[in-house]
GROMACS .gro file of C-alpha atoms in nm:
model
  241
    1MET     CA    1  16.789  13.191   9.375
    2ALA     CA    2  16.557  12.912   9.261
    3ARG     CA    3  16.243  12.852   9.463
    4VAL     CA    4  16.239  12.528   9.661
    5ALA     CA    5  15.974  12.264   9.587
    6VAL     CA    6  15.896  11.956   9.794
    7VAL     CA    7  15.711  11.660   9.641
    8SER     CA    8  15.578  11.390   9.870
    9GLY     CA    9  15.591  11.043   9.720
   10GLY     CA   10  15.825  11.210   9.477
   11THR     CA   11  16.051  10.926   9.363
   12ARG     CA   12  15.806  10.698   9.181
   13GLY     CA   13  15.514  10.717   8.938
   14ILE     CA   14  15.336  11.049   8.909
   15GLY     CA   15  15.548  11.193   9.189
   16ALA     CA   16  15.872  11.117   9.007
   17ALA     CA   17  15.741  11.281   8.691
   18ILE     CA   18  15.645  11.590   8.893
   19SER     CA   19  15.987  11.608   9.060
   20LYS     CA   20  16.166  11.581   8.726
   21ALA     CA   21  15.942  11.839   8.558
   22LEU     CA   22  15.990  12.090   8.840
   23LYS     CA   23  16.366  12.050   8.823
   24ALA     CA   24  16.358  12.096   8.445
   25ALA     CA   25  16.158  12.415   8.500
   26GLY     CA   26  16.435  12.555   8.720
   27TYR     CA   27  16.316  12.480   9.071
   28SER     CA   28  16.528  12.331   9.351
   29VAL     CA   29  16.346  12.006   9.423
   30ALA     CA   30  16.344  11.777   9.726
   31ALA     CA   31  16.165  11.443   9.682
   32ASN     CA   32  16.014  11.263   9.979
   33TYR     CA   33  15.968  10.887   9.988
   34ALA     CA   34  15.832  10.636  10.238
   35GLY     CA   35  16.024  10.312  10.219
   36ASN     CA   36  16.135  10.190   9.878
   37GLU     CA   37  16.508  10.244   9.923
   38GLU     CA   38  16.601  10.089   9.590
   39ALA     CA   39  16.366  10.306   9.388
   40ALA     CA   40  16.471  10.619   9.577
   41ALA     CA   41  16.842  10.549   9.524
   42LYS     CA   42  16.787  10.488   9.153
   43PHE     CA   43  16.581  10.807   9.121
   44LYS     CA   44  16.848  11.012   9.300
   45GLU     CA   45  17.125  10.871   9.082
   46GLU     CA   46  16.934  10.938   8.761
   47THR     CA   47  16.807  11.286   8.845
   48GLN     CA   48  17.052  11.426   9.102
   49ILE     CA   49  16.746  11.535   9.300
   50PRO     CA   50  16.799  11.497   9.677
   51VAL     CA   51  16.567  11.246   9.844
   52TYR     CA   52  16.437  11.243  10.199
   53LYS     CA   53  16.275  10.953  10.377
   54TRP     CA   54  15.989  11.006  10.620
   55ASP     CA   55  15.637  10.883  10.690
   56VAL     CA   56  15.381  11.141  10.577
   57SER     CA   57  15.119  10.993  10.811
   58SER     CA   58  15.324  11.119  11.108
   59TYR     CA   59  15.314  11.490  11.189
   60LYS     CA   60  15.638  11.467  11.386
   61ALA     CA   61  15.817  11.294  11.099
   62CYS     CA   62  15.692  11.555  10.851
   63ALA     CA   63  15.794  11.847  11.071
   64GLU     CA   64  16.143  11.701  11.121
   65GLY     CA   65  16.182  11.604  10.755
   66LEU     CA   66  16.070  11.942  10.624
   67LYS     CA   67  16.300  12.120  10.871
   68LYS     CA   68  16.591  11.921  10.729
   69VAL     CA   69  16.493  12.020  10.375
   70VAL     CA   70  16.487  12.387  10.477
   71GLU     CA   71  16.832  12.354  10.637
   72GLU     CA   72  16.985  12.174  10.338
   73VAL     CA   73  16.798  12.316  10.037
   74GLY     CA   74  16.622  12.634  10.150
   75PRO     CA   75  16.284  12.781  10.250
   76ILE     CA   76  15.996  12.589  10.097
   77ASP     CA   77  15.775  12.792   9.864
   78ILE     CA   78  15.618  12.506   9.668
   79LEU     CA   79  15.456  12.193   9.811
   80VAL     CA   80  15.309  11.909   9.610
   81ASN     CA   81  15.112  11.666   9.825
   82ASN     CA   82  15.128  11.358   9.607
   83ALA     CA   83  15.188  11.062   9.842
   84GLY     CA   84  14.906  10.809   9.847
   85VAL     CA   85  14.814  10.443   9.893
   86THR     CA   86  14.524  10.210   9.824
   87ARG     CA   87  14.384   9.933  10.042
   88ASP     CA   88  14.093   9.829   9.823
   89THR     CA   89  13.811   9.606   9.942
   90MET     CA   90  13.434   9.620   9.972
   91PHE     CA   91  13.331   9.825  10.274
   92HIS     CA   92  13.154   9.537  10.449
   93LYS     CA   93  13.486   9.352  10.446
   94MET     CA   94  13.709   9.650  10.527
   95THR     CA   95  13.920   9.638  10.841
   96PRO     CA   96  13.990   9.939  11.063
   97GLU     CA   97  14.355   9.913  10.956
   98GLN     CA   98  14.261   9.937  10.587
   99TRP     CA   99  14.048  10.242  10.659
  100TYR     CA  100  14.294  10.430  10.878
  101ASP     CA  101  14.603  10.350  10.667
  102VAL     CA  102  14.446  10.518  10.367
  103ILE     CA  103  14.296  10.813  10.556
  104ASN     CA  104  14.621  10.879  10.741
  105ILE     CA  105  14.844  10.869  10.432
  106ASN     CA  106  14.611  11.021  10.172
  107LEU     CA  107  14.429  11.284  10.379
  108ASN     CA  108  14.591  11.346  10.716
  109SER     CA  109  14.924  11.384  10.537
  110LEU     CA  110  14.796  11.708  10.386
  111PHE     CA  111  14.780  11.857  10.734
  112ASN     CA  112  15.110  11.697  10.835
  113MET     CA  113  15.297  11.828  10.531
  114THR     CA  114  15.130  12.167  10.493
  115ARG     CA  115  15.109  12.289  10.852
  116PRO     CA  116  15.489  12.309  10.902
  117VAL     CA  117  15.539  12.521  10.587
  118ILE     CA  118  15.231  12.743  10.568
  119GLU     CA  119  15.348  13.004  10.817
  120GLY     CA  120  15.672  13.057  10.628
  121MET     CA  121  15.481  13.097  10.304
  122ARG     CA  122  15.251  13.354  10.465
  123GLU     CA  123  15.545  13.548  10.608
  124ARG     CA  124  15.723  13.559  10.271
  125GLY     CA  125  15.404  13.644  10.081
  126PHE     CA  126  15.434  13.358   9.835
  127GLY     CA  127  15.334  12.994   9.820
  128ARG     CA  128  15.213  12.729   9.580
  129ILE     CA  129  15.040  12.417   9.711
  130VAL     CA  130  14.914  12.145   9.478
  131ASN     CA  131  14.723  11.847   9.615
  132ILE     CA  132  14.702  11.534   9.400
  133SER     CA  133  14.352  11.396   9.448
  134SER     CA  134  14.183  11.147   9.212
  135ILE     CA  135  13.896  11.099   8.971
  136ASN     CA  136  13.755  10.857   9.228
  137GLY     CA  137  13.745  11.135   9.485
  138GLN     CA  138  13.503  11.309   9.249
  139LYS     CA  139  13.281  11.023   9.135
  140GLY     CA  140  13.333  10.742   9.388
  141GLN     CA  141  13.440  10.387   9.312
  142ILE     CA  142  13.325  10.042   9.421
  143GLY     CA  143  13.569   9.883   9.664
  144GLN     CA  144  13.731  10.216   9.751
  145CYS     CA  145  13.524  10.378  10.026
  146ASN     CA  146  13.844  10.456  10.214
  147TYR     CA  147  14.032  10.588   9.911
  148THR     CA  148  13.746  10.794   9.769
  149ALA     CA  149  13.672  10.946  10.110
  150SER     CA  150  14.036  11.049  10.146
  151LYS     CA  151  14.058  11.194   9.797
  152ALA     CA  152  13.729  11.382   9.830
  153GLY     CA  153  13.867  11.521  10.155
  154ASP     CA  154  14.173  11.645   9.966
  155ILE     CA  155  13.946  11.856   9.748
  156GLY     CA  156  13.763  12.008  10.045
  157PHE     CA  157  14.094  12.084  10.214
  158THR     CA  158  14.212  12.256   9.897
  159LYS     CA  159  13.912  12.486   9.874
  160SER     CA  160  13.921  12.596  10.236
  161LEU     CA  161  14.297  12.649  10.251
  162ALA     CA  162  14.282  12.848   9.928
  163GLN     CA  163  14.030  13.090  10.077
  164GLU     CA  164  14.230  13.133  10.395
  165ASN     CA  165  14.557  13.217  10.220
  166ALA     CA  166  14.472  13.391   9.893
  167SER     CA  167  14.543  13.736  10.035
  168LYS     CA  168  14.892  13.620  10.137
  169GLY     CA  169  15.005  13.534   9.784
  170ILE     CA  170  14.949  13.161   9.834
  171THR     CA  171  14.755  12.950   9.587
  172VAL     CA  172  14.613  12.607   9.665
  173ASN     CA  173  14.483  12.383   9.388
  174ALA     CA  174  14.394  12.017   9.336
  175ILE     CA  175  14.457  11.784   9.046
  176CYS     CA  176  14.239  11.477   8.992
  177PRO     CA  177  14.412  11.228   8.763
  178GLY     CA  178  14.219  10.946   8.600
  179TYR     CA  179  14.387  10.627   8.484
  180ILE     CA  180  14.756  10.713   8.446
  181ALA     CA  181  15.020  10.477   8.306
  182THR     CA  182  15.207  10.417   8.630
  183ASP     CA  183  15.355  10.084   8.733
  184MET     CA  184  15.047  10.017   8.946
  185VAL     CA  185  14.802  10.067   8.658
  186LYS     CA  186  15.021   9.891   8.403
  187ALA     CA  187  15.026   9.589   8.634
  188VAL     CA  188  14.658   9.538   8.551
  189PRO     CA  189  14.626   9.260   8.290
  190ALA     CA  190  14.620   9.401   7.936
  191GLU     CA  191  14.293   9.225   7.863
  192VAL     CA  192  14.126   9.395   8.158
  193LEU     CA  193  14.257   9.735   8.050
  194GLU     CA  194  14.137   9.683   7.694
  195LYS     CA  195  13.790   9.554   7.782
  196SER     CA  196  13.704   9.726   8.110
  197VAL     CA  197  13.908  10.044   8.143
  198LEU     CA  198  13.987  10.203   7.808
  199PRO     CA  199  13.624  10.190   7.683
  200LEU     CA  200  13.536  10.423   7.973
  201ILE     CA  201  13.787  10.684   7.857
  202PRO     CA  202  13.683  10.893   7.554
  203ALA     CA  203  14.051  10.953   7.470
  204ARG     CA  204  14.087  10.572   7.445
  205ARG     CA  205  14.422  10.564   7.620
  206LEU     CA  206  14.586  10.592   7.959
  207GLY     CA  207  14.726  10.925   8.066
  208GLU     CA  208  15.099  10.975   8.106
  209PRO     CA  209  15.257  11.086   8.436
  210GLU     CA  210  15.422  11.371   8.247
  211GLU     CA  211  15.079  11.510   8.158
  212VAL     CA  212  15.000  11.549   8.527
  213ALA     CA  213  15.344  11.695   8.588
  214ARG     CA  214  15.296  11.964   8.324
  215CYS     CA  215  14.980  12.078   8.500
  216VAL     CA  216  15.172  12.105   8.828
  217VAL     CA  217  15.445  12.315   8.664
  218PHE     CA  218  15.177  12.547   8.527
  219LEU     CA  219  15.005  12.587   8.864
  220VAL     CA  220  15.319  12.663   9.064
  221ALA     CA  221  15.444  12.932   8.826
  222GLU     CA  222  15.473  13.294   8.937
  223GLU     CA  223  15.226  13.383   8.661
  224SER     CA  224  14.954  13.152   8.800
  225GLY     CA  225  14.880  13.361   9.107
  226PHE     CA  226  14.513  13.422   9.019
  227ILE     CA  227  14.433  13.050   8.998
  228THR     CA  228  14.340  12.914   9.340
  229GLY     CA  229  14.084  12.682   9.494
  230SER     CA  230  14.047  12.505   9.160
  231THR     CA  231  14.022  12.136   9.079
  232PHE     CA  232  14.182  12.021   8.755
  233THR     CA  233  14.068  11.695   8.597
  234ILE     CA  234  14.320  11.501   8.390
  235ASN     CA  235  14.126  11.194   8.287
  236GLY     CA  236  14.087  11.185   7.909
  237GLY     CA  237  13.721  11.285   7.937
  238GLN     CA  238  13.623  10.993   8.157
  239TYR     CA  239  13.450  11.214   8.412
  240MET     CA  240  13.345  11.573   8.344
  241ILE     CA  241  13.231  11.827   8.597
   0.00000   0.00000   0.00000
């Protein structure tokens, strides 16, 4: 029986690429989404991957949504915490709403999504958790105090959870993408990308969502059990640690 994987924010952008790659690798995938009904319906029709709508910033919603996945698809052995938002502005202009929206969705969601499944993983002696952080969680970024704080928190969460669960057959790793060719990034004017973004990337191009997805597939494999607490950078050489 195929292992069950859940991907938050799994119907668009990087999340959609991850969902598709996991299905292609033989996993039973459930894709979570927040509110874009049209995109979710199109994704489901194209991929035949079941989609589930809930708000990852709500613990109750996550617990109920994940319970439904277990009932309809099966016990969850793989979790990809991908959902995220931006509310960019300079800190001295940032509102409490802009701060808490980002922290709740990008960081608190890791607790909300992981807590309901971790005990089952521990009982079964197997689990794979991958947290999608960001290059800006590693190096910081002007106008993104909220976002960078949340993404740096994702990395700290990864390292601690990895240590707590390594003896139970559970790995926890983080991926920090750089500039990836999602709809959000491609919406940036071409002139800005050419003059201000690409010169910062030694590879001289944007990354592709599928490149992030391939890393996820590698990390969740049975054979990757000795890789845990690690942070993988996928940024074309823009930031090296």
